[in-house]
Short mmCIF file of C-alpha atoms and ligand atoms in Angstrom, two decimals:
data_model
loop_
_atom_site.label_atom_id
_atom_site.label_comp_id
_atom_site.label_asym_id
_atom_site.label_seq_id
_atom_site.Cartn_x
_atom_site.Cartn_y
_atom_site.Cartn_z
CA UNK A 1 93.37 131.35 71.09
CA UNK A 2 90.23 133.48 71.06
CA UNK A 3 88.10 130.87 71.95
CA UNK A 4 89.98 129.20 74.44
CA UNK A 5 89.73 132.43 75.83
CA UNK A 6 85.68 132.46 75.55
CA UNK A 7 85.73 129.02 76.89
CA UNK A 8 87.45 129.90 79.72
CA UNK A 9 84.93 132.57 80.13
CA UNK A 10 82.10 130.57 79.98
CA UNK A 11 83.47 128.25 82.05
CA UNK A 12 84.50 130.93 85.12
CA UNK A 13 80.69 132.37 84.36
CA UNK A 14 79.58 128.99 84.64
CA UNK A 15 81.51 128.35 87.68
CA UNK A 16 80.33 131.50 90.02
CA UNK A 17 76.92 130.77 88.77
CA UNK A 18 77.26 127.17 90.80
CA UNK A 19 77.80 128.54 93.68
CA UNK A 20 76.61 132.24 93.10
CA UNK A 21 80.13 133.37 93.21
CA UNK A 22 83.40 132.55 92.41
CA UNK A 23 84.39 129.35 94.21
CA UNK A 24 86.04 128.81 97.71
CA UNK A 25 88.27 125.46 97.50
CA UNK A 26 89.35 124.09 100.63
CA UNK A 27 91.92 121.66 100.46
CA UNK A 28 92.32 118.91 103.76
CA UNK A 29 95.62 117.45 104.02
CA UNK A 30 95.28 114.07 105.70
CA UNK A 31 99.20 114.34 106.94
CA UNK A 32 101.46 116.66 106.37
CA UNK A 33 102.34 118.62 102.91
CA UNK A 34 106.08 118.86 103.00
CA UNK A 35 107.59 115.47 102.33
CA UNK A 36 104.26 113.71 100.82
CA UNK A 37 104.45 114.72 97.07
CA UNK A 38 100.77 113.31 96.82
CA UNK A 39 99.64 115.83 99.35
CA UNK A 40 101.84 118.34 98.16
CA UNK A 41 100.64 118.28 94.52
CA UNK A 42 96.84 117.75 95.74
CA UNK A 43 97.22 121.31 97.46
CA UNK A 44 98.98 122.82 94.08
CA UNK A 45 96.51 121.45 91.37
CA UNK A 46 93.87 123.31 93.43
CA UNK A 47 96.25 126.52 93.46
CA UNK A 48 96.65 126.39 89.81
CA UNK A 49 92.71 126.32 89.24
CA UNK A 50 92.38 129.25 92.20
CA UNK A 51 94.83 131.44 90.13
CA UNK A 52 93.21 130.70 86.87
CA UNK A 53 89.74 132.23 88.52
CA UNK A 54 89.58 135.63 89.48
CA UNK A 55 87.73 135.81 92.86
CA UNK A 56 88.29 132.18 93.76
CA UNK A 57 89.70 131.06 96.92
CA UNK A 58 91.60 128.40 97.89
CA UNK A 59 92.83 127.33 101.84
CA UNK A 60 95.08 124.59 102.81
CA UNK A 61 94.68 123.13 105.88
CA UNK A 62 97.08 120.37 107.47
CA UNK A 63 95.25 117.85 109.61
CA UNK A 64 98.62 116.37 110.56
CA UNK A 65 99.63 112.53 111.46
CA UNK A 66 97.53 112.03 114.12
CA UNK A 67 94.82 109.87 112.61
CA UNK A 68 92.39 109.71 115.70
CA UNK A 69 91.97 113.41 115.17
CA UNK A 70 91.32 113.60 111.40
CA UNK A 71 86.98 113.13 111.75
CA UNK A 72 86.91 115.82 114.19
CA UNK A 73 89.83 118.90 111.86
CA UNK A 74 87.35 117.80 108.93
CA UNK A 75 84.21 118.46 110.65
CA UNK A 76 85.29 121.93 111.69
CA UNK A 77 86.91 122.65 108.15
CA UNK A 78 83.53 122.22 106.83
CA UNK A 79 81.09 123.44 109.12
CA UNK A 80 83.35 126.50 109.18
CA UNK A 81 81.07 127.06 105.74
CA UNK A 82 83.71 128.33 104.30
CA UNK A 83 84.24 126.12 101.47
CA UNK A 84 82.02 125.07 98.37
CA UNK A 85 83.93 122.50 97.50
CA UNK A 86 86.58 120.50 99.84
CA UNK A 87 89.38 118.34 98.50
CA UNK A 88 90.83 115.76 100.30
CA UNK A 89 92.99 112.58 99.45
CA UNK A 90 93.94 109.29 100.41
CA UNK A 91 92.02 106.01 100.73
CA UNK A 92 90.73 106.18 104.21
CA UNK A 93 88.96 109.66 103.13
CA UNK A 94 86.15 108.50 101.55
CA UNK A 95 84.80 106.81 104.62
CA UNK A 96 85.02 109.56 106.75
CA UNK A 97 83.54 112.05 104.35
CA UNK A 98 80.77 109.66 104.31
CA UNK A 99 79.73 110.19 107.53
CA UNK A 100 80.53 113.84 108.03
CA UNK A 101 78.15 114.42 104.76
CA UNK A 102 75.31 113.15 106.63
CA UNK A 103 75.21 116.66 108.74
CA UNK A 104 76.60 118.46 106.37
CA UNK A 105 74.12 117.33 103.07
CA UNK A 106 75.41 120.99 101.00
CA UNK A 107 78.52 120.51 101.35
CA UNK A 108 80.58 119.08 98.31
CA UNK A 109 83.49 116.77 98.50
CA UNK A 110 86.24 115.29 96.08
CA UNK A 111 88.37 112.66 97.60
CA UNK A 112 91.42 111.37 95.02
CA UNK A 113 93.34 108.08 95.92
CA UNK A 114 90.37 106.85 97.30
CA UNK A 115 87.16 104.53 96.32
CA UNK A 116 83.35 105.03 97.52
CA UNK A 117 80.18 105.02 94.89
CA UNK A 118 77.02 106.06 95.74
CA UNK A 119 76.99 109.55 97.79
CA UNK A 120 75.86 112.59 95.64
CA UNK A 121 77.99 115.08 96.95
CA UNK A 122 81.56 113.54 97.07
CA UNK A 123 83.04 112.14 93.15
CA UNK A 124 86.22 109.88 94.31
CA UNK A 125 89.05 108.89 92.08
CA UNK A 126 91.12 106.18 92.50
CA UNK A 127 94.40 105.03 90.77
CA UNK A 128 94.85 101.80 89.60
CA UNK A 129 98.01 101.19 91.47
CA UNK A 130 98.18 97.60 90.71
CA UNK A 131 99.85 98.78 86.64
CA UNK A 132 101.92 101.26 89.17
CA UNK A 133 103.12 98.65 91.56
CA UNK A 134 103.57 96.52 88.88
CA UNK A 135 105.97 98.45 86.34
CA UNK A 136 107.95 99.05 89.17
CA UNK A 137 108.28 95.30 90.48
CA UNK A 138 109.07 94.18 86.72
CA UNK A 139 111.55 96.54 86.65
CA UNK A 140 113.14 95.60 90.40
CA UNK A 141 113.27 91.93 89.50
CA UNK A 142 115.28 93.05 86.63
CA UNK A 143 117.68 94.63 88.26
CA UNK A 144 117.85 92.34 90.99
CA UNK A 145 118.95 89.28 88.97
CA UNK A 146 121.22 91.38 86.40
CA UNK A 147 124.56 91.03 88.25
CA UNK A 148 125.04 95.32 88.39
CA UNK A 149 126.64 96.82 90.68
CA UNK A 150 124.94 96.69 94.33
CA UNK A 151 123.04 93.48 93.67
CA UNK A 152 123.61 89.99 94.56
CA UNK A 153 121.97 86.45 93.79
CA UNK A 154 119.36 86.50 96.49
CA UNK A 155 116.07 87.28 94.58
CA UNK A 156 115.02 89.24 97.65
CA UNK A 157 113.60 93.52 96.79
CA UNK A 158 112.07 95.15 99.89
CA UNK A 159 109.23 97.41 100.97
CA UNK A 160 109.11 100.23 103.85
CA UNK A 161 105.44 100.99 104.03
CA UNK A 162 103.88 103.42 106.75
CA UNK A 163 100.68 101.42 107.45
CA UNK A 164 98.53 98.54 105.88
CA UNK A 165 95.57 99.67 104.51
CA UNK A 166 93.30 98.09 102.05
CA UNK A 167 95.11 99.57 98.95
CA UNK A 168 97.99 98.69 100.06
CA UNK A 169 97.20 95.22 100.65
CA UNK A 170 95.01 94.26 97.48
CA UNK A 171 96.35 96.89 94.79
CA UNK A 172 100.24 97.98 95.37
CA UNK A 173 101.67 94.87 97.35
CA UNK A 174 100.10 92.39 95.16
CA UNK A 175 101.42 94.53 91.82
CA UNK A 176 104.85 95.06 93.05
CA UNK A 177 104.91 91.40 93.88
CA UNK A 178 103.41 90.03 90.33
CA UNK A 179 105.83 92.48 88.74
CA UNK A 180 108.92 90.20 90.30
CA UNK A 181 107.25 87.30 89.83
CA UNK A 182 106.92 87.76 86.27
CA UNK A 183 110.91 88.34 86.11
CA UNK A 184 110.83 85.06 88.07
CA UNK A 185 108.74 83.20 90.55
CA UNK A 186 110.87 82.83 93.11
CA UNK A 187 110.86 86.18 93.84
CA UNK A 188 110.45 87.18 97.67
CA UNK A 189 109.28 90.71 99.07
CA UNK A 190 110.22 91.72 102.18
CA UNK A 191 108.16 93.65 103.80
CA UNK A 192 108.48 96.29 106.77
CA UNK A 193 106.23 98.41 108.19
CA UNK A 194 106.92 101.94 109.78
CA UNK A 195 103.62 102.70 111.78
CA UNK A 196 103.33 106.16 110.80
CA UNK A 197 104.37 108.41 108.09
CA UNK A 198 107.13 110.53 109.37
CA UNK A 199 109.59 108.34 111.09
CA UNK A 200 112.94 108.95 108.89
CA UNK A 201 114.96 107.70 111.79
CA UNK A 202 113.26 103.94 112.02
CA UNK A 203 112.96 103.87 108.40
CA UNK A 204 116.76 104.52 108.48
CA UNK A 205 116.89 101.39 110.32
CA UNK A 206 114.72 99.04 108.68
CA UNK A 207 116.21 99.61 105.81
CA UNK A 208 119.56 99.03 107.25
CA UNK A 209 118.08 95.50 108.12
CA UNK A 210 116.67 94.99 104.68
CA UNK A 211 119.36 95.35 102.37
CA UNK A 212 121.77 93.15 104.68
CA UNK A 213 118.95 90.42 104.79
CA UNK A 214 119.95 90.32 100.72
CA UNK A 215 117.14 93.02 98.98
CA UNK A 216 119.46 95.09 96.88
CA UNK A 217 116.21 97.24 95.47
CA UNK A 218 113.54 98.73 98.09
CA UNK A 219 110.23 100.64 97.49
CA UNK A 220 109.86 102.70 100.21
CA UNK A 221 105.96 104.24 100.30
CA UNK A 222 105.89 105.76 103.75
CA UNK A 223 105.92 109.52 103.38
CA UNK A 224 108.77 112.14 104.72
CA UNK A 225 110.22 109.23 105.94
CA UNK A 226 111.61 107.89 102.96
CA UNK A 227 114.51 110.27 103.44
CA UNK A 228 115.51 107.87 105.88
CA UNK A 229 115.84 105.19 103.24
CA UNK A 230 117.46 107.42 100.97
CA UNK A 231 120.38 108.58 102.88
CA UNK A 232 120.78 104.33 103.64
CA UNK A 233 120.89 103.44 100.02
CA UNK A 234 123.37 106.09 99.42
CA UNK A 235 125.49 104.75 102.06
CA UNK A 236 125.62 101.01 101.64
CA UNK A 237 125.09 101.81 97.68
CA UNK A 238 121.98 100.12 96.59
CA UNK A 239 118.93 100.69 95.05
CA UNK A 240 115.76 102.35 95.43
CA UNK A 241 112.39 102.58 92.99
CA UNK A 242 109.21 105.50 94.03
CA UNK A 243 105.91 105.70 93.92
CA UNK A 244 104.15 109.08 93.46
CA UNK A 245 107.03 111.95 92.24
CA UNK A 246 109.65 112.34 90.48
CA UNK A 247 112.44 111.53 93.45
CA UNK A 248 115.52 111.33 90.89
CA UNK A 249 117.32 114.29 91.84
CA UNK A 250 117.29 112.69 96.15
CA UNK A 251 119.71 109.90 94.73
CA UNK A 252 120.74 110.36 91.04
CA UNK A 253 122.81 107.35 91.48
CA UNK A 254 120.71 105.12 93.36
CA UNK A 255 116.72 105.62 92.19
CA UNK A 256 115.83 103.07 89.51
CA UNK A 257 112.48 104.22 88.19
CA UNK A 258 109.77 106.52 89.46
CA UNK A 259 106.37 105.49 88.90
CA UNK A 260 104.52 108.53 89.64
CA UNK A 261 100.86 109.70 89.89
CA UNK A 262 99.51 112.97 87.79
CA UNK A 263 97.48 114.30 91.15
CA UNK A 264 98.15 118.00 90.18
CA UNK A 265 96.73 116.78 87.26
CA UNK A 266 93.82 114.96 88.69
CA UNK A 267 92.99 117.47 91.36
CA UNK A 268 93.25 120.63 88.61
CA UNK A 269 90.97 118.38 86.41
CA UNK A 270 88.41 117.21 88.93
CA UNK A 271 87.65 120.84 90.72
CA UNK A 272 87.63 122.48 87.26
CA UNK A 273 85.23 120.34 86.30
CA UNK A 274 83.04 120.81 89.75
CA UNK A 275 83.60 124.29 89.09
CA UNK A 276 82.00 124.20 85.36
CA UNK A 277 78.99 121.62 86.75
CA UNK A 278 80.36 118.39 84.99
CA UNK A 279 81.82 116.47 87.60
CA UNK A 280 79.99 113.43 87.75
CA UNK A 281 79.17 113.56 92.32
CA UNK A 282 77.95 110.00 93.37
CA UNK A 283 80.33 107.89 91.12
CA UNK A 284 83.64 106.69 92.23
CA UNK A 285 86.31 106.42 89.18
CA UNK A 286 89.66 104.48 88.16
CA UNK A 287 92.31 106.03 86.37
CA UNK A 288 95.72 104.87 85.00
CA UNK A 289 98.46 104.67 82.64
CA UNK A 290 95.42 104.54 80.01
CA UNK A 291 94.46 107.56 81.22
CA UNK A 292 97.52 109.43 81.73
CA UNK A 293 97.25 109.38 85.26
CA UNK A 294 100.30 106.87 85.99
CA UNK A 295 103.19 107.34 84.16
CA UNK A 296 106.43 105.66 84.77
CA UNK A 297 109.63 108.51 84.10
CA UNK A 298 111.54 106.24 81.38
CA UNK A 299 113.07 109.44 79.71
CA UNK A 300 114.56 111.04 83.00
CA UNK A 301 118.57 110.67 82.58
CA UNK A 302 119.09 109.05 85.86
CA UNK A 303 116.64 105.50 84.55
CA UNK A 304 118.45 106.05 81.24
CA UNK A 305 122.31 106.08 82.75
CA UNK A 306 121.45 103.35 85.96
CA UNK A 307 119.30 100.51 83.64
CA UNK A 308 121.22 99.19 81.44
CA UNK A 309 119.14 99.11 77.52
CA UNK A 310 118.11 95.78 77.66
CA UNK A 311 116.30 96.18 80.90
CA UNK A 312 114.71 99.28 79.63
CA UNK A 313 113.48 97.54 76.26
CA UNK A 314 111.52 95.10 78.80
CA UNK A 315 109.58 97.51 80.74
CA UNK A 316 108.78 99.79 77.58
CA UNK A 317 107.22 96.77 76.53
CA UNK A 318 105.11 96.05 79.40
CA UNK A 319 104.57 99.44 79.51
CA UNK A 320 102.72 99.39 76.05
CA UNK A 321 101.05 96.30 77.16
CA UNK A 322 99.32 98.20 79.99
CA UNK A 323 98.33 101.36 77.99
CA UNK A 324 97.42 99.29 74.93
CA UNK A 325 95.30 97.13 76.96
CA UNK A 326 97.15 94.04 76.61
CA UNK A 327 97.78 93.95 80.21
CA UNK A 328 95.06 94.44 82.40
CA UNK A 329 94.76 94.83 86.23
CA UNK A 330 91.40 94.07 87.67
CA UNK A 331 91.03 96.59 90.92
CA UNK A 332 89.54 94.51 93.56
CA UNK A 333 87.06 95.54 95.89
CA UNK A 334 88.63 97.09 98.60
N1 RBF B 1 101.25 108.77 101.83
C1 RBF B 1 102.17 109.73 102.02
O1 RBF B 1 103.03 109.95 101.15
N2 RBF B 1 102.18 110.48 103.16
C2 RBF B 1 101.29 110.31 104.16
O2 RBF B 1 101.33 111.01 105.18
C3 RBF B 1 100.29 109.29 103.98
N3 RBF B 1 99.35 109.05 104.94
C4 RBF B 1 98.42 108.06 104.74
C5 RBF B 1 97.47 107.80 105.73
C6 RBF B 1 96.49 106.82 105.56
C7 RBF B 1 95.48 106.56 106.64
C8 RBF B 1 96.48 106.07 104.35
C9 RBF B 1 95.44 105.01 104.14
C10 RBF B 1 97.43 106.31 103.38
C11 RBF B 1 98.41 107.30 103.55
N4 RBF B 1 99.39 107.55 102.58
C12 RBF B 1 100.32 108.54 102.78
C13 RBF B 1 99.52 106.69 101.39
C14 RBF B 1 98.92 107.28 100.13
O3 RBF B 1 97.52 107.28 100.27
C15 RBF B 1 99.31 106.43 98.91
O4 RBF B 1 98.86 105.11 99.06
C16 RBF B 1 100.80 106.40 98.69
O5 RBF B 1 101.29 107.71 98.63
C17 RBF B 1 101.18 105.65 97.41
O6 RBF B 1 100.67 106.27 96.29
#
């Protein structure tokens, strides 16, 4: 106890010394916070630190879903010079904040869910969401073929994704897809795409066309608009599987498996460490179930009541495969 507490004293001492007082987090929301869990939890792991350090400040700022204006609300947010460090996350970040840096060459920058080596002031962490995709493809396949309630033959499972982005393309499409194809090879994704991130209405109806084109399972990644999907999988009672939270309690009777992302986790982590002088600026990371930063929820009731055991026996085993390093997921270049 007492020297967890001296540790955290060194490390707060530490801290203000880095930036001669304590430090001022700013935290830039590529979207919008309420109905994006990965945005959401970004903004709270760098709340936890702020509370932990007395002094420290922390400011939220939405940029919203406009993504013409994003270069412009982050060049403001930082040559406001309010901010020692700014967080930011998703995988079209890392870009920007690479050319922003170039007039602003004090200013640090953390971008999670994103990739870029090579600039000393911004450390980016990326999730390997090829195991996430993955896990939850195995898993959807599964289902699919099992003959429960709300599936048929077809070996069909659908997608509602906002945009395509390169992430999306070489990491979670091609992981959700070798997840079903390892159930079987015949396997087909369907795939729609929403154009934006908010759009619960048109997401309502895509889905509407994808479970009557035969998907009886859909992994919807497209922000607040996923309630959209929800409220159609209630209705025509089929299935559902998440990325990023845990979304059991939106549809206890119709969400498969949640295979979520630690970012409070992360983002606590990462700005702690800035704080204390450790984090490693220039390098770009990966981090996954290995790591603790992907987790898939097999011990939530809802995955425990709507998979039957012998389902769950398979995907505990790939599970172990992946965090034993039996499985492996090369991340492309992106
Ligand atoms: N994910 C969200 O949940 N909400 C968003 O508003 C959102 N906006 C994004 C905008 C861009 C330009 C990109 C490249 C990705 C966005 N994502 C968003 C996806 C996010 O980065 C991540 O891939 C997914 O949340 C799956 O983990």
């Amino acid at each position: 106890m007492r020297r967890s507490i001296i540790a955290s004293i060194i490390a707060i001492v530490a801290g203000t010394a880095l930036w001669g007082q304590a430090p001022r987090i700013g935290v830039f929301i590529p979207g919008a916070r309420e109905g994006s869990p990965i945005y959401d939890t970004l903004a709270k792991g760098a709340e936890r630190l702020v509370s932990e350090i007395p002094g420290a400040s922390v400011r939220v700022i939405e940029a919203g879903f406009n993504q013409a204006e994003w270069e412009e609300k982050l060049t403001s947010f930082v040559a406001s010079g309010k901010f020692d460090l700014v967080i930011t996350s998703n995988p079209s970040m890392p870009e920007l904040i690479n050319k922003i840096s170039k007039s602003f060459p004090k200013q640090k920058f953390i971008c999670l869910d994103g990739y870029l080596a090579g600039n000393p002031n911004l450390y980016t962490a990326l999730y390997n969401q090829l195991e996430q995709g993955y896990v939850n493809g195995y898993l959807s396949g599964l289902v699919s073929i099992s003959g429960m309630k709300g599936t048929n033959p077809d070996k069909k499972v659908g997608m509602i994704i906002g945009q395509n982005y390169p992430v999306m393309d070489k990491m979670i499409i091609p992981g959700f897809t070798q997840g079903l194809k390892a159930v079987d090879p015949a396997f087909q994704l369907d795939i729609r795409v929403l154009g934006n991130w908010y759009d619960a209405a048109k997401a309502a109806d895509l889905s509407r066309s994808l479970y009557a084109g035969g998907a009886d399972v859909i992994l919807p990644i497209c922000g607040s608009a996923s309630q959209g999907v929800v409220k159609v999988a209630q209705e025509v009672g089929k299935y559902l599987v998440f990325f990023d939270d845990d979304e059991f309690d939106r549809a206890p009777q119709n969400i498969l498996g949640c295979a979520v992302l630690h970012q409070e986790e992360l983002a606590y982590r990462s700005l702690k460490a800035a704080v204390e002088g450790k984090l490693p600026f220039g390098k770009a990371e990966v981090v996954g179930m290995k790591e603790g930063y992907i987790e898939f929820l097999d011990k939530n009731p809802a995955y425990i009541k709507n998979v039957p055991e012998s389902i769950r026996k398979k995907v505990e085993a790939v599970i172990q495969a992946i965090k034993s390093g039996q499985l492996t997921f090369q991340v492309p270049s992106l």
